[in-house]
Amino acid sequence: MASVSESIDDVAKLVERKANIKSDEGKHKFVLKTPKGTRDYNPKQMAIRERVFNTIINCFKRHGAETIDTPVFELKETLTGKYGEDSKLIYDLKDQGGELLSLRYDLTVPFARYLAMNKITNIKRYHIAKVYRRDNPAMTRGRYREFYQCDFDIAGQYDAMIPDAECLKIVHEILSELQLGDFLIKVNDRRILDGMFAVCGVPDNKFRTICSSVDKLDKTPWQDVKNEMVGEKGLPPDVADRIGEYVQMNGGLEMIEQLLQDPLLSQNKLSLDGLNDMKTLFEYLTLYGVTSQISFDLSLARGLDYYTGVIYEAVLLQDQKEVQAQQNDHCEETLSVGSVAGGGRYDGLVGMFDPKGRKVPCVGVSIGIERIFSIMEQKAEASDEKIRTTETQVLVAAAQKKLLEERLKLISELWNADIKAEMLYKKNPKLLNQLQYCEETGIPLVAIIGEQELKDGVVKLRVVATREEVNISRQDLVEEIRRRTHSAC
């Protein structure tokens, strides 16, 4: 018969075994996934992103912008009260060392804080960085909780509409260069909106909330917007109807002239100032040659509280037949992703942070980079375009065995000359495997060394696409590689 101590040992072993089984089960239950509203990017996706970033950065630099960076989180009070109804989407962090912090919601408010803190009154800057929103993500349409923003802003006291026109020109340049398809840039002015609300009979305390309703008109029919204004926000139906007559108007210089003669709007100082500036803006845009893709649209409101003047938003247009065809095919992901850029004038934001309330007029634009990435990725997939994920110009290869030292010497020479070069990490790779690697990765050239080449002081340079081979003297190799890959770099 087993002793008590043996029984206790047996029980202890069973308990330990059970615990091990549980811990093993726990390992299997571990879920490998990215957090909701975020994603990883593979090398092909990153190659597309880098191409888009380079196009945008080159445009910003072409217009004389310099760049800055700010912390990924700010004091909570910095962000509070700047975003209207969207403030509920700010990520708050736990108290860290006596400071209440929040993840940045955009790059504009941190920029205004930066200007006030450093007493900067003039700057033209761009800033590309991640921002965070506690949103309900729709990732197929490029809507995430963590995403990049690309901002360009001009801060300073300048003559009316000159910086504003340049911001719109920049949007036009970027969307044209990226070749995303037809687009339209809608333009309005917060002063025209506020003046319109006033003459239509909207109480002062309802301006912002009615503004956020109007902002939905790009996705929601007028009747639904009207029902929201009347049913949820308590606006009298006749006031909503008067608003409806204006917000369904869009056009160009002719429409601006028409509104300048409007018996109601022309009597309101705010809307009159806005309309006169809008006229000037369109005159400048005509000189830039971009008005065919810009529309003065009274339905554009943009919900953010800090805008004080001109506001704009760029949307991609899609042929209705194409949309219908996609809907018939039950296609979940379409290329119609709506807004791809937006911005406006915010003259009062810096003053909110300045201890003496000194204002720095600002105007800027944010490029909807994630939505653009989404479109570019889908276009690449649809076209079966082969996307290179490296920029390697040449592979250093060996024709025979026991040439590792010579390969290392040659690749070092190339790296020192700033040539992008690779080699296979094997002592004696087969020549066929080396050539296949170039085919698979898109490397355009192979620098082949063998015993005969070493004796003759040459390198055999092979063009992967045509299989043409030519002997190049060692001292001329760098220049020859540069010449042959210059157009591809």
PDB file of C-alpha atoms in Angstrom, residues 157-404:
ATOM      1  CA  GLN A 157       1.208  87.644 -42.759  1.00  0.00           C
ATOM      2  CA  TYR A 158       0.929  87.818 -46.555  1.00  0.00           C
ATOM      3  CA  ASP A 159      -1.342  89.449 -49.125  1.00  0.00           C
ATOM      4  CA  ALA A 160      -4.732  87.770 -49.452  1.00  0.00           C
ATOM      5  CA  MET A 161      -5.096  84.498 -51.349  1.00  0.00           C
ATOM      6  CA  ILE A 162      -1.516  84.227 -52.682  1.00  0.00           C
ATOM      7  CA  PRO A 163      -0.485  81.415 -50.264  1.00  0.00           C
ATOM      8  CA  ASP A 164      -3.983  79.880 -50.496  1.00  0.00           C
ATOM      9  CA  ALA A 165      -3.714  79.633 -54.302  1.00  0.00           C
ATOM     10  CA  GLU A 166      -0.291  77.980 -53.996  1.00  0.00           C
ATOM     11  CA  CYS A 167      -1.702  75.306 -51.646  1.00  0.00           C
ATOM     12  CA  LEU A 168      -4.363  74.465 -54.233  1.00  0.00           C
ATOM     13  CA  LYS A 169      -1.735  74.404 -57.003  1.00  0.00           C
ATOM     14  CA  ILE A 170       0.276  71.918 -54.912  1.00  0.00           C
ATOM     15  CA  VAL A 171      -2.746  69.612 -54.535  1.00  0.00           C
ATOM     16  CA  HIS A 172      -3.306  69.823 -58.298  1.00  0.00           C
ATOM     17  CA  GLU A 173       0.363  69.000 -59.024  1.00  0.00           C
ATOM     18  CA  ILE A 174       0.483  66.005 -56.667  1.00  0.00           C
ATOM     19  CA  LEU A 175      -2.767  64.411 -57.877  1.00  0.00           C
ATOM     20  CA  SER A 176      -1.757  64.966 -61.511  1.00  0.00           C
ATOM     21  CA  GLU A 177       1.703  63.431 -61.013  1.00  0.00           C
ATOM     22  CA  LEU A 178       0.357  60.381 -59.156  1.00  0.00           C
ATOM     23  CA  GLN A 179      -2.046  59.679 -62.046  1.00  0.00           C
ATOM     24  CA  LEU A 180      -4.876  58.481 -59.816  1.00  0.00           C
ATOM     25  CA  GLY A 181      -7.517  59.355 -62.408  1.00  0.00           C
ATOM     26  CA  ASP A 182      -9.896  62.306 -62.740  1.00  0.00           C
ATOM     27  CA  PHE A 183     -10.206  64.508 -59.668  1.00  0.00           C
ATOM     28  CA  LEU A 184     -12.028  67.631 -58.532  1.00  0.00           C
ATOM     29  CA  ILE A 185     -10.910  70.123 -55.888  1.00  0.00           C
ATOM     30  CA  LYS A 186     -13.905  71.669 -54.107  1.00  0.00           C
ATOM     31  CA  VAL A 187     -13.377  75.110 -52.556  1.00  0.00           C
ATOM     32  CA  ASN A 188     -15.470  77.150 -50.120  1.00  0.00           C
ATOM     33  CA  ASP A 189     -14.927  79.681 -47.322  1.00  0.00           C
ATOM     34  CA  ARG A 190     -15.984  79.427 -43.688  1.00  0.00           C
ATOM     35  CA  ARG A 191     -16.934  83.118 -43.721  1.00  0.00           C
ATOM     36  CA  ILE A 192     -19.320  82.546 -46.644  1.00  0.00           C
ATOM     37  CA  LEU A 193     -20.855  79.627 -44.756  1.00  0.00           C
ATOM     38  CA  ASP A 194     -21.221  81.586 -41.517  1.00  0.00           C
ATOM     39  CA  GLY A 195     -22.697  84.552 -43.392  1.00  0.00           C
ATOM     40  CA  MET A 196     -25.086  82.206 -45.202  1.00  0.00           C
ATOM     41  CA  PHE A 197     -26.181  80.614 -41.896  1.00  0.00           C
ATOM     42  CA  ALA A 198     -26.765  84.088 -40.440  1.00  0.00           C
ATOM     43  CA  VAL A 199     -28.917  85.363 -43.338  1.00  0.00           C
ATOM     44  CA  CYS A 200     -30.867  82.080 -43.403  1.00  0.00           C
ATOM     45  CA  GLY A 201     -31.766  82.483 -39.707  1.00  0.00           C
ATOM     46  CA  VAL A 202     -29.506  79.921 -37.962  1.00  0.00           C
ATOM     47  CA  PRO A 203     -28.886  80.944 -34.309  1.00  0.00           C
ATOM     48  CA  ASP A 204     -25.219  81.759 -33.528  1.00  0.00           C
ATOM     49  CA  ASN A 205     -24.906  78.860 -31.076  1.00  0.00           C
ATOM     50  CA  LYS A 206     -25.917  76.356 -33.787  1.00  0.00           C
ATOM     51  CA  PHE A 207     -23.431  77.476 -36.490  1.00  0.00           C
ATOM     52  CA  ARG A 208     -20.853  74.720 -35.797  1.00  0.00           C
ATOM     53  CA  THR A 209     -23.321  71.874 -35.404  1.00  0.00           C
ATOM     54  CA  ILE A 210     -25.233  72.858 -38.572  1.00  0.00           C
ATOM     55  CA  CYS A 211     -21.863  73.166 -40.315  1.00  0.00           C
ATOM     56  CA  SER A 212     -21.082  69.516 -39.447  1.00  0.00           C
ATOM     57  CA  SER A 213     -24.454  68.490 -40.924  1.00  0.00           C
ATOM     58  CA  VAL A 214     -23.749  70.353 -44.189  1.00  0.00           C
ATOM     59  CA  ASP A 215     -20.348  68.635 -44.296  1.00  0.00           C
ATOM     60  CA  LYS A 216     -22.139  65.295 -44.847  1.00  0.00           C
ATOM     61  CA  LEU A 217     -23.631  66.370 -48.186  1.00  0.00           C
ATOM     62  CA  ASP A 218     -20.849  64.696 -50.181  1.00  0.00           C
ATOM     63  CA  LYS A 219     -22.080  61.289 -48.944  1.00  0.00           C
ATOM     64  CA  THR A 220     -25.682  61.940 -47.860  1.00  0.00           C
ATOM     65  CA  PRO A 221     -28.705  63.221 -49.857  1.00  0.00           C
ATOM     66  CA  TRP A 222     -29.995  66.724 -49.021  1.00  0.00           C
ATOM     67  CA  GLN A 223     -33.259  65.382 -47.593  1.00  0.00           C
ATOM     68  CA  ASP A 224     -31.404  63.263 -45.006  1.00  0.00           C
ATOM     69  CA  VAL A 225     -29.191  66.204 -44.057  1.00  0.00           C
ATOM     70  CA  LYS A 226     -32.271  68.414 -43.710  1.00  0.00           C
ATOM     71  CA  ASN A 227     -33.953  65.778 -41.494  1.00  0.00           C
ATOM     72  CA  GLU A 228     -30.867  65.755 -39.250  1.00  0.00           C
ATOM     73  CA  MET A 229     -30.872  69.574 -38.983  1.00  0.00           C
ATOM     74  CA  VAL A 230     -34.583  69.719 -38.163  1.00  0.00           C
ATOM     75  CA  GLY A 231     -35.159  66.456 -36.267  1.00  0.00           C
ATOM     76  CA  GLU A 232     -31.912  66.119 -34.283  1.00  0.00           C
ATOM     77  CA  LYS A 233     -30.630  69.693 -34.082  1.00  0.00           C
ATOM     78  CA  GLY A 234     -33.901  71.602 -33.739  1.00  0.00           C
ATOM     79  CA  LEU A 235     -33.592  73.899 -36.753  1.00  0.00           C
ATOM     80  CA  PRO A 236     -36.910  75.299 -38.091  1.00  0.00           C
ATOM     81  CA  PRO A 237     -37.803  73.639 -41.456  1.00  0.00           C
ATOM     82  CA  ASP A 238     -38.019  76.959 -43.327  1.00  0.00           C
ATOM     83  CA  VAL A 239     -34.468  77.863 -42.191  1.00  0.00           C
ATOM     84  CA  ALA A 240     -33.215  74.465 -43.396  1.00  0.00           C
ATOM     85  CA  ASP A 241     -34.934  75.024 -46.764  1.00  0.00           C
ATOM     86  CA  ARG A 242     -33.207  78.397 -47.200  1.00  0.00           C
ATOM     87  CA  ILE A 243     -29.843  76.731 -46.463  1.00  0.00           C
ATOM     88  CA  GLY A 244     -30.729  74.029 -49.006  1.00  0.00           C
ATOM     89  CA  GLU A 245     -31.086  76.589 -51.796  1.00  0.00           C
ATOM     90  CA  TYR A 246     -27.492  77.734 -51.284  1.00  0.00           C
ATOM     91  CA  VAL A 247     -25.636  74.512 -50.417  1.00  0.00           C
ATOM     92  CA  GLN A 248     -26.717  72.779 -53.621  1.00  0.00           C
ATOM     93  CA  MET A 249     -24.891  75.411 -55.730  1.00  0.00           C
ATOM     94  CA  ASN A 250     -21.443  74.958 -57.284  1.00  0.00           C
ATOM     95  CA  GLY A 251     -19.461  76.556 -60.112  1.00  0.00           C
ATOM     96  CA  GLY A 252     -16.657  78.999 -60.836  1.00  0.00           C
ATOM     97  CA  LEU A 253     -16.146  82.743 -61.308  1.00  0.00           C
ATOM     98  CA  GLU A 254     -19.630  83.217 -62.763  1.00  0.00           C
ATOM     99  CA  MET A 255     -21.224  81.760 -59.651  1.00  0.00           C
ATOM    100  CA  ILE A 256     -19.069  83.999 -57.422  1.00  0.00           C
ATOM    101  CA  GLU A 257     -20.252  87.059 -59.400  1.00  0.00           C
ATOM    102  CA  GLN A 258     -23.851  85.850 -59.064  1.00  0.00           C
ATOM    103  CA  LEU A 259     -23.540  85.466 -55.265  1.00  0.00           C
ATOM    104  CA  LEU A 260     -21.901  88.901 -54.954  1.00  0.00           C
ATOM    105  CA  GLN A 261     -25.222  90.251 -56.326  1.00  0.00           C
ATOM    106  CA  ASP A 262     -27.319  88.045 -54.018  1.00  0.00           C
ATOM    107  CA  PRO A 263     -29.655  90.378 -52.036  1.00  0.00           C
ATOM    108  CA  LEU A 264     -29.076  88.491 -48.755  1.00  0.00           C
ATOM    109  CA  LEU A 265     -25.411  87.435 -48.908  1.00  0.00           C
ATOM    110  CA  SER A 266     -24.211  90.781 -50.263  1.00  0.00           C
ATOM    111  CA  GLN A 267     -25.631  92.499 -47.146  1.00  0.00           C
ATOM    112  CA  ASN A 268     -23.607  90.280 -44.765  1.00  0.00           C
ATOM    113  CA  LYS A 269     -20.041  91.496 -44.127  1.00  0.00           C
ATOM    114  CA  LEU A 270     -18.621  88.020 -43.425  1.00  0.00           C
ATOM    115  CA  SER A 271     -19.945  86.422 -46.594  1.00  0.00           C
ATOM    116  CA  LEU A 272     -19.101  89.517 -48.670  1.00  0.00           C
ATOM    117  CA  ASP A 273     -15.450  89.405 -47.497  1.00  0.00           C
ATOM    118  CA  GLY A 274     -15.356  85.672 -48.231  1.00  0.00           C
ATOM    119  CA  LEU A 275     -16.840  86.092 -51.716  1.00  0.00           C
ATOM    120  CA  ASN A 276     -14.426  88.899 -52.640  1.00  0.00           C
ATOM    121  CA  ASP A 277     -11.479  86.742 -51.537  1.00  0.00           C
ATOM    122  CA  MET A 278     -12.927  83.768 -53.431  1.00  0.00           C
ATOM    123  CA  LYS A 279     -13.031  85.926 -56.586  1.00  0.00           C
ATOM    124  CA  THR A 280      -9.356  86.876 -56.097  1.00  0.00           C
ATOM    125  CA  LEU A 281      -8.468  83.223 -55.460  1.00  0.00           C
ATOM    126  CA  PHE A 282     -10.098  82.076 -58.706  1.00  0.00           C
ATOM    127  CA  GLU A 283      -8.292  84.823 -60.628  1.00  0.00           C
ATOM    128  CA  TYR A 284      -4.947  83.474 -59.322  1.00  0.00           C
ATOM    129  CA  LEU A 285      -5.965  79.873 -60.026  1.00  0.00           C
ATOM    130  CA  THR A 286      -6.822  80.894 -63.604  1.00  0.00           C
ATOM    131  CA  LEU A 287      -3.244  82.206 -63.979  1.00  0.00           C
ATOM    132  CA  TYR A 288      -1.951  78.868 -62.626  1.00  0.00           C
ATOM    133  CA  GLY A 289      -4.076  77.107 -65.268  1.00  0.00           C
ATOM    134  CA  VAL A 290      -5.878  74.753 -62.859  1.00  0.00           C
ATOM    135  CA  THR A 291      -9.483  76.039 -62.704  1.00  0.00           C
ATOM    136  CA  SER A 292     -10.864  73.246 -64.921  1.00  0.00           C
ATOM    137  CA  GLN A 293     -10.468  70.876 -61.962  1.00  0.00           C
ATOM    138  CA  ILE A 294     -11.512  73.311 -59.206  1.00  0.00           C
ATOM    139  CA  SER A 295     -15.110  74.046 -58.196  1.00  0.00           C
ATOM    140  CA  PHE A 296     -16.532  76.637 -55.805  1.00  0.00           C
ATOM    141  CA  ASP A 297     -18.951  74.421 -53.848  1.00  0.00           C
ATOM    142  CA  LEU A 298     -21.219  75.833 -51.121  1.00  0.00           C
ATOM    143  CA  SER A 299     -21.866  72.352 -49.678  1.00  0.00           C
ATOM    144  CA  LEU A 300     -18.237  71.984 -48.597  1.00  0.00           C
ATOM    145  CA  ALA A 301     -18.025  72.668 -44.855  1.00  0.00           C
ATOM    146  CA  ARG A 302     -15.150  70.579 -43.322  1.00  0.00           C
ATOM    147  CA  GLY A 303     -16.038  69.837 -39.715  1.00  0.00           C
ATOM    148  CA  LEU A 304     -12.866  70.967 -37.921  1.00  0.00           C
ATOM    149  CA  ASP A 305     -13.442  73.939 -35.633  1.00  0.00           C
ATOM    150  CA  TYR A 306     -10.193  75.769 -36.323  1.00  0.00           C
ATOM    151  CA  TYR A 307     -10.842  76.824 -39.951  1.00  0.00           C
ATOM    152  CA  THR A 308     -11.444  80.563 -40.378  1.00  0.00           C
ATOM    153  CA  GLY A 309     -11.416  81.234 -44.138  1.00  0.00           C
ATOM    154  CA  VAL A 310     -10.869  79.306 -47.361  1.00  0.00           C
ATOM    155  CA  ILE A 311     -11.442  75.533 -47.098  1.00  0.00           C
ATOM    156  CA  TYR A 312     -10.914  72.889 -49.770  1.00  0.00           C
ATOM    157  CA  GLU A 313     -11.145  69.180 -50.403  1.00  0.00           C
ATOM    158  CA  ALA A 314      -9.963  67.057 -53.339  1.00  0.00           C
ATOM    159  CA  VAL A 315     -12.092  64.096 -54.406  1.00  0.00           C
ATOM    160  CA  LEU A 316     -11.498  61.416 -57.009  1.00  0.00           C
ATOM    161  CA  LEU A 317     -14.128  61.106 -59.691  1.00  0.00           C
ATOM    162  CA  GLN A 318     -15.252  57.796 -61.101  1.00  0.00           C
ATOM    163  CA  ASP A 319     -17.299  57.012 -64.146  1.00  0.00           C
ATOM    164  CA  GLN A 320     -20.837  56.074 -63.097  1.00  0.00           C
ATOM    165  CA  LYS A 321     -20.892  53.077 -65.480  1.00  0.00           C
ATOM    166  CA  GLU A 322     -17.757  51.748 -63.808  1.00  0.00           C
ATOM    167  CA  VAL A 323     -19.309  52.162 -60.365  1.00  0.00           C
ATOM    168  CA  GLN A 324     -22.462  50.370 -61.545  1.00  0.00           C
ATOM    169  CA  ALA A 325     -20.416  47.516 -63.027  1.00  0.00           C
ATOM    170  CA  GLN A 326     -18.534  47.082 -59.771  1.00  0.00           C
ATOM    171  CA  GLN A 327     -21.754  47.080 -57.768  1.00  0.00           C
ATOM    172  CA  ASN A 328     -23.216  44.434 -60.118  1.00  0.00           C
ATOM    173  CA  ASP A 329     -20.152  42.272 -59.575  1.00  0.00           C
ATOM    174  CA  HIS A 330     -20.600  42.638 -55.800  1.00  0.00           C
ATOM    175  CA  CYS A 331     -17.114  44.085 -55.654  1.00  0.00           C
ATOM    176  CA  GLU A 332     -16.296  45.027 -52.052  1.00  0.00           C
ATOM    177  CA  GLU A 333     -13.195  47.075 -52.836  1.00  0.00           C
ATOM    178  CA  THR A 334     -13.608  49.829 -55.386  1.00  0.00           C
ATOM    179  CA  LEU A 335     -11.215  52.559 -56.392  1.00  0.00           C
ATOM    180  CA  SER A 336     -13.778  55.209 -55.490  1.00  0.00           C
ATOM    181  CA  VAL A 337     -12.437  56.248 -52.104  1.00  0.00           C
ATOM    182  CA  GLY A 338     -13.687  59.836 -51.950  1.00  0.00           C
ATOM    183  CA  SER A 339     -11.542  62.561 -50.429  1.00  0.00           C
ATOM    184  CA  VAL A 340      -7.774  62.373 -51.035  1.00  0.00           C
ATOM    185  CA  ALA A 341      -6.721  65.832 -49.778  1.00  0.00           C
ATOM    186  CA  GLY A 342      -8.145  68.632 -47.692  1.00  0.00           C
ATOM    187  CA  GLY A 343      -7.186  71.813 -45.920  1.00  0.00           C
ATOM    188  CA  GLY A 344      -7.848  75.473 -45.461  1.00  0.00           C
ATOM    189  CA  ARG A 345      -7.034  78.678 -43.641  1.00  0.00           C
ATOM    190  CA  TYR A 346      -6.781  78.741 -39.839  1.00  0.00           C
ATOM    191  CA  ASP A 347      -5.743  82.210 -38.702  1.00  0.00           C
ATOM    192  CA  GLY A 348      -6.718  81.852 -35.035  1.00  0.00           C
ATOM    193  CA  LEU A 349      -5.154  78.537 -34.017  1.00  0.00           C
ATOM    194  CA  VAL A 350      -1.634  79.743 -33.117  1.00  0.00           C
ATOM    195  CA  GLY A 351      -3.153  82.553 -31.033  1.00  0.00           C
ATOM    196  CA  MET A 352      -4.913  79.943 -28.869  1.00  0.00           C
ATOM    197  CA  PHE A 353      -1.488  78.782 -27.686  1.00  0.00           C
ATOM    198  CA  ASP A 354       0.324  82.121 -27.485  1.00  0.00           C
ATOM    199  CA  PRO A 355       0.300  83.558 -23.925  1.00  0.00           C
ATOM    200  CA  LYS A 356      -0.332  87.046 -25.360  1.00  0.00           C
ATOM    201  CA  GLY A 357      -2.817  85.795 -27.961  1.00  0.00           C
ATOM    202  CA  ARG A 358      -0.597  86.877 -30.885  1.00  0.00           C
ATOM    203  CA  LYS A 359      -2.029  85.496 -34.105  1.00  0.00           C
ATOM    204  CA  VAL A 360      -0.018  83.937 -36.908  1.00  0.00           C
ATOM    205  CA  PRO A 361      -2.135  83.539 -40.079  1.00  0.00           C
ATOM    206  CA  CYS A 362      -1.794  80.015 -41.526  1.00  0.00           C
ATOM    207  CA  VAL A 363      -3.057  78.105 -44.525  1.00  0.00           C
ATOM    208  CA  GLY A 364      -2.292  74.510 -45.363  1.00  0.00           C
ATOM    209  CA  VAL A 365      -3.221  71.239 -46.969  1.00  0.00           C
ATOM    210  CA  SER A 366      -3.137  67.609 -45.841  1.00  0.00           C
ATOM    211  CA  ILE A 367      -2.708  64.892 -48.472  1.00  0.00           C
ATOM    212  CA  GLY A 368      -4.806  61.759 -47.741  1.00  0.00           C
ATOM    213  CA  ILE A 369      -1.824  59.508 -48.136  1.00  0.00           C
ATOM    214  CA  GLU A 370      -3.386  56.244 -46.876  1.00  0.00           C
ATOM    215  CA  ARG A 371      -6.263  56.469 -49.332  1.00  0.00           C
ATOM    216  CA  ILE A 372      -3.793  57.176 -52.118  1.00  0.00           C
ATOM    217  CA  PHE A 373      -1.739  54.117 -51.068  1.00  0.00           C
ATOM    218  CA  SER A 374      -4.906  52.015 -51.116  1.00  0.00           C
ATOM    219  CA  ILE A 375      -5.663  53.066 -54.696  1.00  0.00           C
ATOM    220  CA  MET A 376      -2.079  52.633 -55.904  1.00  0.00           C
ATOM    221  CA  GLU A 377      -1.892  49.119 -54.395  1.00  0.00           C
ATOM    222  CA  GLN A 378      -5.154  48.091 -56.070  1.00  0.00           C
ATOM    223  CA  LYS A 379      -4.011  49.556 -59.396  1.00  0.00           C
ATOM    224  CA  ALA A 380      -0.715  47.642 -59.160  1.00  0.00           C
ATOM    225  CA  GLU A 381      -2.540  44.381 -58.403  1.00  0.00           C
ATOM    226  CA  ALA A 382      -5.024  44.924 -61.242  1.00  0.00           C
ATOM    227  CA  SER A 383      -2.253  45.580 -63.788  1.00  0.00           C
ATOM    228  CA  ASP A 384       0.059  42.737 -62.627  1.00  0.00           C
ATOM    229  CA  GLU A 385       2.817  45.353 -62.569  1.00  0.00           C
ATOM    230  CA  LYS A 386       6.148  43.883 -61.423  1.00  0.00           C
ATOM    231  CA  ILE A 387       7.268  46.018 -58.509  1.00  0.00           C
ATOM    232  CA  ARG A 388      10.924  46.069 -57.518  1.00  0.00           C
ATOM    233  CA  THR A 389      11.436  46.086 -53.749  1.00  0.00           C
ATOM    234  CA  THR A 390      15.156  46.947 -53.870  1.00  0.00           C
ATOM    235  CA  GLU A 391      17.244  49.446 -55.822  1.00  0.00           C
ATOM    236  CA  THR A 392      20.195  47.096 -56.373  1.00  0.00           C
ATOM    237  CA  GLN A 393      22.046  48.040 -59.570  1.00  0.00           C
ATOM    238  CA  VAL A 394      24.349  45.049 -59.902  1.00  0.00           C
ATOM    239  CA  LEU A 395      24.905  41.547 -58.522  1.00  0.00           C
ATOM    240  CA  VAL A 396      28.538  40.517 -58.033  1.00  0.00           C
ATOM    241  CA  ALA A 397      28.755  36.902 -59.240  1.00  0.00           C
ATOM    242  CA  ALA A 398      31.427  34.237 -59.638  1.00  0.00           C
ATOM    243  CA  ALA A 399      31.775  31.938 -62.648  1.00  0.00           C
ATOM    244  CA  GLN A 400      33.813  29.279 -60.777  1.00  0.00           C
ATOM    245  CA  LYS A 401      34.382  27.990 -57.267  1.00  0.00           C
ATOM    246  CA  LYS A 402      36.819  29.421 -54.678  1.00  0.00           C
ATOM    247  CA  LEU A 403      36.320  33.056 -55.695  1.00  0.00           C
ATOM    248  CA  LEU A 404      34.607  34.326 -52.520  1.00  0.00           C
TER     249      LEU A 404
END
